[in-house]
Coordinates of C-alpha atoms (C1' of nucleotides) in Angstrom, one line a residue:
Chain G
M1 CA 4.9 -16.4 16.4
K2 CA 1.5 -16.2 14.9
L3 CA -1.1 -13.5 15.5
S4 CA -4.5 -15.0 15.3
P5 CA -7.1 -13.1 13.2
E6 CA -9.5 -13.4 16.1
S7 CA -7.3 -11.4 18.3
L8 CA -6.6 -8.8 15.7
E9 CA -10.3 -8.3 15.0
A10 CA -11.1 -8.2 18.7
F11 CA -8.4 -5.6 19.2
A12 CA -9.6 -3.4 16.3
H13 CA -13.2 -3.5 17.3
A14 CA -12.4 -2.9 21.0
A15 CA -10.2 0.0 20.1
S16 CA -12.7 1.7 17.9
L17 CA -15.6 1.1 20.3
G18 CA -13.6 1.8 23.5
S19 CA -15.2 -1.2 25.1
F20 CA -14.5 -5.0 25.2
S21 CA -18.1 -6.0 25.7
A22 CA -19.4 -3.7 23.0
A23 CA -16.8 -5.3 20.7
A24 CA -18.0 -8.7 21.8
R25 CA -21.6 -7.9 21.0
Q26 CA -20.6 -6.5 17.6
L27 CA -18.6 -9.6 16.8
G28 CA -21.3 -11.9 18.1
K29 CA -19.0 -13.5 20.7
S30 CA -19.0 -13.6 24.4
Q31 CA -17.3 -10.8 26.4
S32 CA -14.8 -13.3 27.9
T33 CA -13.7 -14.4 24.5
V34 CA -12.8 -10.8 23.5
S35 CA -11.1 -10.2 26.8
E36 CA -9.1 -13.3 26.4
A37 CA -8.3 -12.7 22.8
I38 CA -6.9 -9.2 23.6
S39 CA -4.9 -10.4 26.5
R40 CA -3.4 -13.2 24.4
L41 CA -2.5 -10.5 21.8
E42 CA -0.9 -8.4 24.5
I43 CA 1.2 -11.4 25.6
D44 CA 2.2 -12.3 22.1
L45 CA 3.3 -8.8 21.3
G46 CA 4.8 -8.2 24.6
L47 CA 3.0 -4.9 25.1
T48 CA 0.1 -3.5 27.0
L49 CA -2.5 -2.3 24.5
F50 CA -5.1 -0.9 26.8
D51 CA -5.0 1.1 30.0
R52 CA -7.6 -0.7 32.1
S53 CA -7.5 1.4 35.2
G54 CA -10.8 3.1 34.4
K55 CA -14.2 1.6 33.8
S56 CA -13.7 1.3 30.1
P57 CA -10.3 0.5 28.6
V58 CA -8.3 3.3 26.9
L59 CA -5.7 2.7 24.2
S60 CA -2.2 3.0 25.4
A61 CA 0.4 4.8 23.3
A62 CA 1.7 1.5 22.0
G63 CA -1.9 0.5 21.2
Q64 CA -2.5 3.6 19.2
A65 CA 0.7 3.1 17.3
L66 CA -0.2 -0.5 16.5
L67 CA -3.9 0.0 15.7
G68 CA -3.0 1.3 12.2
R69 CA -0.8 -1.7 11.5
V70 CA -3.5 -4.1 12.7
E71 CA -6.0 -2.4 10.5
E72 CA -3.7 -2.9 7.5
V73 CA -3.5 -6.6 8.2
L74 CA -7.3 -6.8 8.5
S75 CA -7.9 -4.9 5.3
A76 CA -5.4 -6.9 3.4
S77 CA -7.1 -10.0 4.6
D78 CA -10.4 -8.5 3.5
R79 CA -9.2 -7.8 0.1
L80 CA -7.9 -11.3 -0.2
Q81 CA -11.3 -12.7 0.7
R82 CA -13.1 -10.4 -1.7
T83 CA -10.9 -11.4 -4.5
A84 CA -11.3 -15.0 -3.7
S85 CA -15.0 -14.9 -3.7
A86 CA -15.0 -13.0 -6.9
L87 CA -12.9 -15.7 -8.5
A88 CA -15.0 -18.4 -6.9
G89 CA -18.0 -16.6 -8.4
G90 CA -16.6 -17.3 -11.9
L91 CA -14.7 -14.0 -12.5
E92 CA -11.6 -14.6 -14.7
S93 CA -8.4 -13.9 -12.8
R94 CA -7.1 -11.6 -15.4
L95 CA -8.3 -9.8 -18.5
T96 CA -5.8 -8.7 -21.1
L97 CA -7.0 -6.3 -23.7
V98 CA -4.8 -5.7 -26.8
L99 CA -5.4 -2.4 -28.5
S100 CA -4.6 -0.8 -31.8
D101 CA -3.5 2.8 -31.7
A102 CA -5.9 3.4 -34.5
Y103 CA -8.7 4.2 -32.1
Q104 CA -9.3 6.1 -28.9
S105 CA -12.4 7.8 -27.8
E106 CA -14.3 9.0 -24.7
H107 CA -16.7 6.2 -25.2
F108 CA -13.9 3.7 -24.9
K109 CA -12.4 5.4 -21.9
S110 CA -15.7 5.5 -20.1
R111 CA -16.2 1.8 -20.8
I112 CA -12.9 0.9 -19.2
M113 CA -13.8 3.0 -16.2
Q114 CA -17.1 1.2 -15.9
L115 CA -15.2 -2.1 -16.1
A116 CA -13.0 -1.0 -13.2
E117 CA -16.2 -0.2 -11.2
R118 CA -18.1 -3.3 -12.1
F119 CA -15.2 -5.7 -11.5
P120 CA -13.1 -4.2 -8.8
E121 CA -11.3 -7.4 -8.1
L122 CA -10.3 -8.0 -11.7
E123 CA -6.7 -7.8 -12.7
F124 CA -6.7 -5.8 -15.9
E125 CA -3.9 -5.6 -18.4
C126 CA -3.7 -3.4 -21.5
I127 CA -1.2 -4.0 -24.3
F128 CA -0.7 -2.4 -27.7
A129 CA -0.2 -4.0 -31.0
E130 CA -1.4 -3.6 -34.6
N131 CA -3.1 -5.7 -37.2
A132 CA -1.9 -9.2 -37.5
D133 CA 0.0 -8.9 -34.2
I134 CA -3.3 -8.4 -32.4
I135 CA -4.8 -11.5 -33.9
S136 CA -1.7 -13.6 -33.0
L137 CA -1.8 -12.4 -29.4
I138 CA -5.4 -13.4 -29.2
S139 CA -5.0 -16.8 -30.7
S140 CA -1.9 -17.6 -28.7
G141 CA -3.9 -16.8 -25.5
R142 CA -1.6 -13.9 -24.5
A143 CA -4.5 -11.6 -24.8
T144 CA -8.2 -12.1 -24.1
L145 CA -9.8 -9.4 -26.1
G146 CA -8.6 -7.3 -29.0
L147 CA -9.8 -4.1 -30.6
L148 CA -8.7 -3.3 -34.1
P149 CA -9.6 -2.1 -37.5
V150 CA -11.7 -4.7 -39.4
E151 CA -9.6 -7.2 -41.3
G152 CA -10.8 -9.3 -44.2
Q153 CA -10.3 -13.0 -43.5
L154 CA -9.5 -14.3 -40.1
L155 CA -9.1 -17.8 -38.7
P156 CA -12.4 -19.4 -37.8
E157 CA -11.4 -19.8 -34.2
I158 CA -11.4 -16.0 -33.9
G159 CA -14.7 -14.6 -32.7
R160 CA -15.5 -11.0 -33.9
A161 CA -18.1 -8.4 -33.2
P162 CA -18.4 -4.9 -34.9
V163 CA -17.9 -1.8 -32.8
A164 CA -20.3 1.1 -33.3
E165 CA -17.6 3.8 -33.5
R166 CA -15.2 4.2 -36.4
A167 CA -11.6 5.4 -36.5
E168 CA -10.7 8.3 -38.6
F169 CA -7.5 8.1 -40.7
A170 CA -5.9 10.8 -42.8
V171 CA -2.6 11.2 -44.7
Y172 CA 0.0 13.3 -43.0
A173 CA 3.4 14.6 -43.7
S174 CA 5.7 17.1 -41.9
P175 CA 5.4 20.8 -42.8
G176 CA 8.8 20.6 -44.6
H177 CA 7.8 17.7 -46.9
P178 CA 7.6 18.5 -50.7
L179 CA 4.1 17.1 -50.8
V180 CA 2.9 19.8 -48.5
Q181 CA 4.1 22.6 -50.7
Q182 CA 1.8 21.5 -53.5
G183 CA -1.9 22.3 -52.9
E184 CA -4.2 19.6 -54.2
I185 CA -2.6 16.3 -54.7
E186 CA -3.7 13.2 -56.7
S187 CA -3.4 9.9 -55.0
S188 CA -1.0 8.8 -57.7
Q189 CA 1.5 11.5 -56.7
L190 CA 1.9 9.9 -53.3
A191 CA 3.7 7.0 -55.0
Q192 CA 6.6 9.2 -55.8
W193 CA 7.4 9.7 -52.1
R194 CA 8.4 7.4 -49.4
H195 CA 5.6 5.7 -47.6
L196 CA 5.8 5.1 -43.8
G197 CA 3.7 2.0 -43.0
L198 CA 3.0 -0.5 -40.2
N199 CA 4.9 -3.8 -40.0
T200 CA 4.0 -6.7 -37.7
L201 CA 6.0 -9.4 -36.0
S202 CA 3.6 -12.1 -37.3
G203 CA 4.9 -12.8 -40.8
S204 CA 1.6 -13.2 -42.6
A205 CA 0.5 -9.6 -42.2
Q206 CA 0.5 -7.0 -44.9
G207 CA -1.4 -4.3 -43.0
Q208 CA -4.6 -2.8 -44.3
E209 CA -5.0 -3.1 -48.0
W210 CA -6.8 0.1 -48.4
Q211 CA -3.7 2.2 -47.8
P212 CA -2.2 4.0 -50.8
V213 CA 0.8 2.3 -52.1
S214 CA 4.2 3.8 -52.8
Q215 CA 6.6 2.9 -55.5
I216 CA 9.5 3.9 -53.4
R217 CA 10.9 1.4 -50.9
S218 CA 8.8 2.2 -47.8
W219 CA 9.8 2.4 -44.2
S220 CA 7.9 0.7 -41.6
A221 CA 7.5 0.6 -37.8
P222 CA 5.5 -1.6 -35.5
N223 CA 3.1 1.0 -34.2
Y224 CA 1.5 4.3 -35.1
L225 CA 3.4 6.3 -32.5
I226 CA 6.7 5.5 -34.0
L227 CA 5.3 6.0 -37.5
L228 CA 4.2 9.5 -36.3
D229 CA 7.6 10.3 -35.1
L230 CA 9.1 9.2 -38.4
A231 CA 6.6 11.4 -40.2
V232 CA 7.4 14.4 -37.9
M233 CA 11.1 13.9 -38.7
G234 CA 10.2 14.3 -42.3
F235 CA 11.0 10.8 -43.6
G236 CA 7.9 10.4 -45.7
W237 CA 4.1 10.5 -45.6
A238 CA 1.9 8.2 -43.5
V239 CA -1.7 7.2 -42.9
L240 CA -2.3 8.0 -39.3
P241 CA -5.2 8.0 -36.9
R242 CA -6.5 11.5 -36.5
W243 CA -6.7 11.4 -32.7
L244 CA -3.1 10.4 -32.4
V245 CA -1.9 13.3 -34.5
D246 CA -4.2 15.8 -32.7
A247 CA -2.9 14.6 -29.4
Y248 CA 0.8 14.3 -30.0
A249 CA 1.8 16.2 -33.1
A250 CA -1.0 18.7 -33.8
D251 CA 1.5 21.4 -34.9
K252 CA 4.2 19.2 -36.3
L253 CA 2.3 17.4 -39.1
V254 CA 0.2 18.7 -41.9
E255 CA -2.8 16.8 -43.3
L256 CA -2.6 16.2 -47.0
T257 CA -5.8 17.0 -48.9
L258 CA -6.4 14.0 -51.2
P259 CA -9.5 12.7 -52.9
D260 CA -11.2 10.1 -50.7
W261 CA -9.3 11.2 -47.6
P262 CA -9.8 11.3 -44.7
R263 CA -11.4 7.8 -44.4
F264 CA -13.4 6.3 -41.6
Q265 CA -12.4 2.7 -40.7
A266 CA -14.7 0.3 -39.1
L267 CA -13.5 -1.4 -35.9
E268 CA -14.2 -4.7 -34.4
V269 CA -13.6 -6.6 -31.1
V270 CA -12.0 -10.0 -31.4
W271 CA -11.5 -13.0 -29.1
S272 CA -10.6 -16.6 -29.3
R273 CA -13.4 -19.1 -29.4
K274 CA -11.0 -21.7 -27.9
R275 CA -10.9 -19.8 -24.6
P276 CA -14.4 -18.8 -23.5
L277 CA -14.6 -15.4 -22.1
G278 CA -15.3 -14.9 -18.4
P279 CA -17.9 -12.5 -17.1
A280 CA -15.7 -9.4 -17.3
G281 CA -14.5 -10.3 -20.8
N282 CA -18.1 -10.9 -21.9
W283 CA -19.2 -7.6 -20.4
L284 CA -16.4 -5.6 -22.0
R285 CA -17.0 -7.2 -25.4
D286 CA -20.6 -6.3 -25.3
A287 CA -19.9 -2.8 -23.9
L288 CA -17.4 -2.0 -26.6
A289 CA -19.8 -3.3 -29.3
S290 CA -22.8 -1.4 -28.0
H291 CA -23.7 2.1 -29.1
P292 CA -22.2 5.0 -27.1
Chain A
M1 CA -14.8 -16.8 7.8
K2 CA -11.3 -16.6 9.1
L3 CA -8.2 -17.4 7.2
S4 CA -5.7 -18.9 9.5
P5 CA -2.1 -17.5 9.2
E6 CA -0.8 -21.1 9.1
S7 CA -2.7 -21.7 5.9
L8 CA -1.6 -18.5 4.3
E9 CA 2.0 -19.0 5.2
A10 CA 1.9 -22.6 4.0
F11 CA 0.4 -21.5 0.7
A12 CA 2.9 -18.7 0.1
H13 CA 5.9 -20.9 0.8
A14 CA 4.5 -23.8 -1.3
A15 CA 3.8 -21.4 -4.1
S16 CA 7.2 -20.0 -4.2
L17 CA 9.0 -23.3 -3.7
G18 CA 6.7 -25.3 -6.0
S19 CA 6.5 -28.1 -3.5
F20 CA 4.5 -28.8 -0.4
S21 CA 7.2 -30.9 1.3
A22 CA 9.9 -28.3 0.6
A23 CA 7.6 -25.7 2.2
A24 CA 7.1 -28.0 5.2
R25 CA 10.8 -28.4 5.6
Q26 CA 11.3 -24.6 5.4
L27 CA 8.5 -24.0 7.9
G28 CA 9.7 -26.7 10.3
K29 CA 6.5 -28.6 10.1
S30 CA 5.4 -32.0 8.8
Q31 CA 4.4 -32.5 5.2
S32 CA 0.9 -33.5 6.2
T33 CA 0.4 -30.3 8.1
V34 CA 1.2 -28.2 5.0
S35 CA -0.9 -30.4 2.8
E36 CA -3.8 -30.1 5.2
A37 CA -3.4 -26.4 5.7
I38 CA -3.5 -25.8 2.0
S39 CA -6.4 -28.0 1.4
R40 CA -8.2 -26.2 4.2
L41 CA -7.5 -22.9 2.6
E42 CA -8.8 -24.1 -0.7
I43 CA -12.0 -25.2 1.0
D44 CA -12.3 -21.9 2.8
L45 CA -11.8 -19.8 -0.3
G46 CA -13.9 -22.2 -2.5
L47 CA -11.1 -22.4 -5.1
T48 CA -8.5 -24.8 -6.3
L49 CA -5.1 -23.2 -5.7
F50 CA -2.8 -25.8 -7.2
D51 CA -3.0 -28.2 -10.1
R52 CA -1.9 -31.4 -8.5
S53 CA -2.0 -33.6 -11.6
G54 CA 1.8 -33.7 -12.0
K55 CA 4.4 -34.8 -9.6
S56 CA 4.8 -31.4 -8.0
P57 CA 1.9 -29.0 -7.7
V58 CA 1.6 -26.0 -10.0
L59 CA -0.3 -22.8 -9.2
S60 CA -3.6 -22.5 -10.8
A61 CA -4.8 -19.3 -12.4
A62 CA -6.7 -18.5 -9.3
G63 CA -3.7 -19.3 -7.2
Q64 CA -1.6 -16.9 -9.1
A65 CA -4.1 -14.2 -8.8
L66 CA -4.4 -14.7 -5.0
L67 CA -0.7 -15.2 -4.3
G68 CA -0.1 -11.5 -4.4
R69 CA -3.0 -10.8 -2.0
V70 CA -1.8 -13.4 0.4
E71 CA 1.6 -11.9 0.4
E72 CA 0.1 -8.5 1.2
V73 CA -1.5 -10.0 4.2
L74 CA 1.7 -11.7 5.4
S75 CA 3.8 -8.6 4.9
A76 CA 1.3 -6.4 6.7
S77 CA 1.4 -8.9 9.6
D78 CA 5.1 -8.9 9.5
R79 CA 5.2 -5.1 9.7
L80 CA 2.9 -5.3 12.7
Q81 CA 5.2 -7.6 14.5
R82 CA 8.3 -5.6 13.7
T83 CA 6.7 -2.5 15.0
A84 CA 5.5 -4.3 18.1
S85 CA 8.9 -5.7 18.9
A86 CA 10.4 -2.2 18.3
L87 CA 7.9 -0.8 20.8
A88 CA 8.5 -3.7 23.2
G89 CA 12.2 -2.9 22.9
G90 CA 11.6 0.5 24.3
L91 CA 11.2 2.6 21.2
E92 CA 8.8 5.5 21.7
S93 CA 5.7 5.2 19.6
R94 CA 6.0 8.6 18.1
L95 CA 8.5 11.4 18.0
T96 CA 7.4 14.9 17.4
L97 CA 10.0 17.5 16.4
V98 CA 9.0 21.2 16.5
L99 CA 11.2 23.4 14.3
S100 CA 11.9 27.0 13.9
D101 CA 12.0 28.3 10.3
A102 CA 15.2 30.1 11.5
Y103 CA 17.3 27.1 10.6
Q104 CA 17.7 24.6 7.8
S105 CA 20.8 22.9 6.6
E106 CA 22.1 19.8 4.9
H107 CA 23.5 18.6 8.2
F108 CA 20.0 18.7 9.6
K109 CA 18.4 17.0 6.6
S110 CA 20.9 14.2 6.7
R111 CA 20.3 13.7 10.4
I112 CA 16.6 13.2 9.7
M113 CA 17.4 10.8 7.0
Q114 CA 19.7 8.9 9.4
L115 CA 16.8 8.9 11.9
A116 CA 14.5 7.3 9.3
E117 CA 17.1 4.6 8.6
R118 CA 18.0 3.8 12.2
F119 CA 14.4 3.7 13.5
P120 CA 12.4 2.4 10.6
E121 CA 9.4 1.6 12.8
L122 CA 9.3 5.1 14.4
E123 CA 6.3 7.3 13.7
F124 CA 7.8 10.7 13.1
E125 CA 6.1 14.0 13.1
C126 CA 7.5 17.4 12.3
I127 CA 5.7 20.7 13.2
F128 CA 6.7 24.3 12.9
A129 CA 6.5 27.1 15.4
E130 CA 8.7 29.9 16.7
N131 CA 10.2 31.1 19.9
A132 CA 7.9 30.8 22.9
D133 CA 5.4 28.6 21.0
I134 CA 8.1 26.0 20.6
I135 CA 8.7 26.0 24.3
S136 CA 5.0 25.7 25.1
L137 CA 4.6 22.8 22.7
I138 CA 7.4 21.0 24.4
S139 CA 6.3 21.6 27.9
S140 CA 2.7 20.7 27.1
G141 CA 3.9 17.4 25.7
R142 CA 2.6 18.0 22.2
A143 CA 6.1 17.9 20.9
T144 CA 9.1 15.8 22.1
L145 CA 12.0 17.8 20.8
G146 CA 12.4 21.4 19.7
L147 CA 15.0 23.2 17.6
L148 CA 15.2 26.9 18.0
P149 CA 17.4 30.0 18.4
V150 CA 18.8 30.3 21.9
E151 CA 16.5 32.1 24.3
G152 CA 17.6 33.6 27.6
Q153 CA 15.7 32.2 30.5
L154 CA 13.7 29.0 30.3
L155 CA 11.6 27.0 32.8
P156 CA 13.9 24.6 34.7
E157 CA 11.8 21.6 33.4
I158 CA 13.1 22.3 29.9
G159 CA 16.3 20.5 29.1
R160 CA 18.6 22.2 26.5
A161 CA 21.7 21.4 24.5
P162 CA 23.6 23.7 22.1
V163 CA 23.7 22.9 18.4
A164 CA 27.0 23.2 16.6
E165 CA 25.6 25.1 13.6
R166 CA 24.3 28.7 13.7
A167 CA 21.5 30.3 11.8
E168 CA 22.3 33.4 9.7
F169 CA 19.8 36.3 9.9
A170 CA 19.8 39.5 7.9
V171 CA 17.6 42.5 7.5
Y172 CA 15.5 42.6 4.4
A173 CA 13.1 44.8 2.6
S174 CA 11.4 44.7 -0.8
P175 CA 13.2 46.4 -3.7
G176 CA 10.6 49.2 -3.7
H177 CA 11.0 50.1 0.0
P178 CA 12.4 53.6 0.8
L179 CA 15.2 52.1 2.9
V180 CA 16.5 50.3 -0.1
Q181 CA 17.0 53.5 -2.0
Q182 CA 19.5 54.8 0.5
G183 CA 22.9 53.2 0.5
E184 CA 24.4 52.8 3.9
I185 CA 21.9 52.8 6.7
E186 CA 22.3 53.4 10.4
S187 CA 20.4 51.1 12.8
S188 CA 18.6 54.0 14.1
Q189 CA 17.0 54.8 10.7
L190 CA 15.2 51.5 10.8
A191 CA 13.1 52.8 13.7
Q192 CA 11.4 55.2 11.3
W193 CA 9.9 52.4 9.2
R194 CA 7.5 49.7 10.0
H195 CA 9.0 46.5 11.5
L196 CA 7.7 43.1 10.6
G197 CA 8.2 40.8 13.6
L198 CA 7.2 37.4 14.9
N199 CA 4.4 36.9 17.3
T200 CA 3.5 33.8 19.3
L201 CA 0.3 32.3 20.7
S202 CA 1.9 31.8 24.1
G203 CA 1.4 35.2 25.7
S204 CA 4.7 35.5 27.5
A205 CA 6.9 35.8 24.5
Q206 CA 8.5 38.9 23.2
G207 CA 10.7 37.2 20.5
Q208 CA 14.4 37.7 20.3
E209 CA 15.6 40.8 22.1
W210 CA 18.5 41.4 19.8
Q211 CA 16.2 42.5 16.9
P212 CA 16.3 46.2 16.1
V213 CA 13.3 48.0 17.4
S214 CA 11.0 50.2 15.5
Q215 CA 9.2 53.3 16.8
I216 CA 6.4 52.7 14.4
R217 CA 3.6 50.3 15.3
S218 CA 5.0 47.0 14.0
W219 CA 3.2 44.2 12.2
S220 CA 3.6 40.7 13.2
A221 CA 3.0 37.1 12.0
P222 CA 3.4 33.7 13.6
N223 CA 6.2 32.5 11.3
Y224 CA 9.0 33.6 9.1
L225 CA 7.3 32.5 5.9
I226 CA 4.4 34.8 6.4
L227 CA 6.8 37.5 7.5
L228 CA 8.7 37.0 4.3
D229 CA 5.5 37.4 2.3
L230 CA 4.7 40.6 4.1
A231 CA 8.2 41.9 3.4
V232 CA 7.9 41.0 -0.3
M233 CA 4.6 42.9 -0.4
G234 CA 6.5 45.9 0.8
F235 CA 4.8 46.4 4.2
G236 CA 8.1 47.0 6.0
W237 CA 11.5 45.6 6.9
A238 CA 12.1 42.3 8.6
V239 CA 14.9 40.2 10.2
L240 CA 14.7 36.9 8.3
P241 CA 16.8 33.7 8.1
R242 CA 19.0 33.9 5.1
W243 CA 18.2 30.4 3.8
L244 CA 14.5 31.2 3.7
V245 CA 15.0 34.3 1.6
D246 CA 17.5 32.5 -0.7
A247 CA 15.0 29.7 -1.2
Y248 CA 11.8 31.5 -1.6
A249 CA 12.4 35.2 -2.3
A250 CA 15.9 35.5 -3.7
D251 CA 14.9 38.1 -6.3
K252 CA 12.1 39.7 -4.4
L253 CA 13.9 41.0 -1.3
V254 CA 17.0 43.1 -0.9
E255 CA 19.3 42.7 2.1
L256 CA 19.9 46.0 3.9
T257 CA 23.5 46.8 4.7
L258 CA 23.6 47.7 8.3
P259 CA 26.4 47.8 10.9
D260 CA 26.5 44.5 12.8
W261 CA 24.3 42.7 10.2
P262 CA 24.0 40.0 9.2
R263 CA 24.2 38.2 12.5
F264 CA 24.7 34.5 13.4
Q265 CA 22.4 33.2 15.9
A266 CA 23.2 30.2 18.1
L267 CA 20.7 27.4 18.1
E268 CA 19.7 24.8 20.7
V269 CA 17.7 21.6 21.1
V270 CA 15.2 21.6 23.9
W271 CA 13.1 18.9 25.5
S272 CA 11.0 18.4 28.6
R273 CA 12.7 16.8 31.6
K274 CA 9.3 15.7 32.8
R275 CA 8.9 13.3 29.9
P276 CA 12.1 11.3 29.4
L277 CA 13.2 10.9 25.8
G278 CA 13.0 7.4 24.2
P279 CA 15.9 6.0 22.3
A280 CA 15.0 7.8 19.1
G281 CA 14.6 11.1 20.8
N282 CA 17.9 10.7 22.6
W283 CA 19.6 9.7 19.4
L284 CA 18.2 12.7 17.5
R285 CA 19.0 15.1 20.3
D286 CA 22.6 14.0 20.3
A287 CA 22.8 13.9 16.6
L288 CA 21.6 17.4 16.2
A289 CA 24.0 18.7 18.9
S290 CA 27.0 16.9 17.4
H291 CA 29.3 18.5 14.9
P292 CA 28.5 18.0 11.2
Chain U
dA1 C1' -25.3 2.5 49.7
dG2 C1' -27.1 0.3 45.7
dA3 C1' -27.6 -0.5 40.7
dA4 C1' -25.5 -1.0 36.5
dT5 C1' -21.6 -1.9 33.8
dC6 C1' -17.4 -3.2 32.8
dC7 C1' -13.3 -6.4 32.8
dA8 C1' -10.6 -10.7 34.4
dT9 C1' -10.6 -15.4 35.5
dC10 C1' -12.0 -20.2 35.7
dG11 C1' -13.8 -24.8 34.2
dG12 C1' -15.3 -27.3 30.5
dT13 C1' -16.3 -28.3 25.5
dA14 C1' -15.8 -28.3 20.6
dA15 C1' -12.7 -27.4 17.0
dA16 C1' -8.4 -26.6 14.9
dT17 C1' -3.5 -27.7 14.5
dC18 C1' -0.1 -30.8 14.3
dC19 C1' 2.5 -35.2 14.0
dG20 C1' 3.7 -39.9 12.4
dA21 C1' 2.4 -43.6 9.7
dT22 C1' 0.6 -45.2 5.6
dA23 C1' -1.5 -45.3 1.0
dT24 C1' -1.2 -43.6 -3.6
dG25 C1' 0.4 -41.5 -7.7
dA26 C1' 3.9 -39.5 -11.1
dA27 C1' 8.5 -39.5 -13.3
dG28 C1' 12.6 -41.5 -14.3
dT29 C1' 15.7 -45.8 -14.3
dT30 C1' 17.0 -50.4 -15.2
Chain N
dA1 C1' 7.7 -54.0 -17.0
dA2 C1' 9.3 -53.8 -12.7
dC3 C1' 11.7 -50.7 -9.6
dT4 C1' 13.3 -46.6 -7.2
dT5 C1' 12.5 -42.1 -5.9
dC6 C1' 10.1 -38.4 -4.4
dA7 C1' 5.9 -36.3 -4.4
dT8 C1' 0.9 -35.6 -2.1
dA9 C1' -3.4 -37.3 0.4
dT10 C1' -5.4 -39.4 4.2
dC11 C1' -6.1 -41.4 8.8
dG12 C1' -5.9 -41.8 14.0
dG13 C1' -4.6 -39.6 18.0
dA14 C1' -2.2 -36.0 21.0
dT15 C1' -2.0 -31.1 21.9
dT16 C1' -3.4 -26.4 21.7
dT17 C1' -6.7 -22.9 20.8
dA18 C1' -11.2 -20.7 20.6
dC19 C1' -15.2 -20.2 22.8
dC20 C1' -18.9 -20.0 26.2
dG21 C1' -21.3 -19.3 30.7
dA22 C1' -20.7 -18.4 35.4
dT23 C1' -18.5 -15.8 38.9
dG24 C1' -16.1 -12.1 41.3
dG25 C1' -13.9 -7.5 41.7
dA26 C1' -13.7 -2.7 40.2
dT27 C1' -15.6 1.7 38.6
dT28 C1' -19.2 5.0 37.7
dC29 C1' -23.7 6.9 38.4
dT30 C1' -27.7 7.6 41.1

DNA sequence: AGAATCCATCGGTAAATCCGATATGAAGTT
DNA sequence: AACTTCATATCGGATTTACCGATGGATTCT
């Protein structure tokens, strides 16, 4: 059995206005149409929705109980239509942002909140990866937009735009690590201890070249959070984003004081030129690139 | 613009089956009907839902994004129809249970869970009151079913049935209270200290007559939880349900050792004979009265 | 009692829904 | 290449639904 949307709408309006004819006026239909729609609904549901003994109809107990359900149907149908017209207006059906853990800021968070406000019908997905993995997700089409530390050479199909903010990196080790005992350290001394660095699934990548290199066989992990855990466990030293250490290991890692550290790494937004950005992607790219 | 339920259903089935004709078979309609319904929906939404270049149609990006919304509409409409047929089948549209804090048990909780399972379409409301207030909520129709310690005389319109379990009450005071310092106490000694007792909005009530009486002007509150707070704050002694003290003030109140205490109070379910119980109310009444 | 509303019902019209038949197109087979 | 198979699109026509305007009965207010 099908419940016609006309009946549901007539019922909802009549219930909230307490009058069939008022509902008819509000809906721009004739009174008889509303009356018939409601009585058809009553027949379909097998229930009396209104007590019509008085001058104006009053919701019955069943009507009260069902009104909420009817409104759920109508609002779901409304959402469907809003989403459809957003899509028909050119909005992309989904925006996938791939992020590096290198960076996080209030500016970034507020941009995402603005995105949610501006494009309420957008399906938004956020995934995490580092370095070359970000690029490969973008060029494969799995992700629409990426945010990562600037890399040297990229494929020409990858569009890129600089981001105003920078990510701060420092060298950290656990409090128990031998490097922490010494006061001032030379960069060369790092080479004597195990380095904890990023790896990537995409073979080509060798991470950022500006990281200090260790002579000892280094350990690697696919993201900064695991790297941070390894450092906390004392397995070696690592170059980590400051915000991440402050947020998750403020008291469990010590920053090493080295010449030229901490460093500030420029960031950029990337996308694929093969798949043109939709309005939300365009907006987010520009918003991330703009000054705070 | 209205989206016909036929179109939505055709779209949902076609999307999940990957075929218009399979959807038509499943819906018991002709293939042309499904094809037309979907193309009408596409026109209404202003979008192409399927890529029809291959032999069998494939959801477009917009189609994927909208499928979820469409299913929300259909499932809301389904819920509406299920609720309607439950109501048409005689189920009351709402069941309001008024409870005394005197009692709580696993048996009771499991009954409520069974109620939720058996009557998934029932709107259930639980409110709290004590003694005479419970009776007045029942007889006014605000509540359907009440659960309270047995009272002596009740109006004849109130139906009542005994509950197998009993509620345990004991006399408590805060650790700093003078009564606690003494070891064994006579019931008569209580009279020298302030009593914390229940009051009710309904004038007629005088609470349970079996409570010890104080000669000092007693303080009162409308429910056991506030009474417990007053006792914790050291304002006097109170007769409280044991489960409540165990749950909320295990280490902040001391049980007084008195002759004839603790006591076990019989409970009963009450309802109004003027408003016959629906199937859920009947079931719950019998379930509460039955042995665990 | 009379005026003003309100709802139910009826006849008629336009539109939507549905079917069966037919045309057309894609994929796989011979 | 021709053929079979299994899709979808489209057309004409029957049925049902949505809608309107007119009418009549009931309730409330004056």
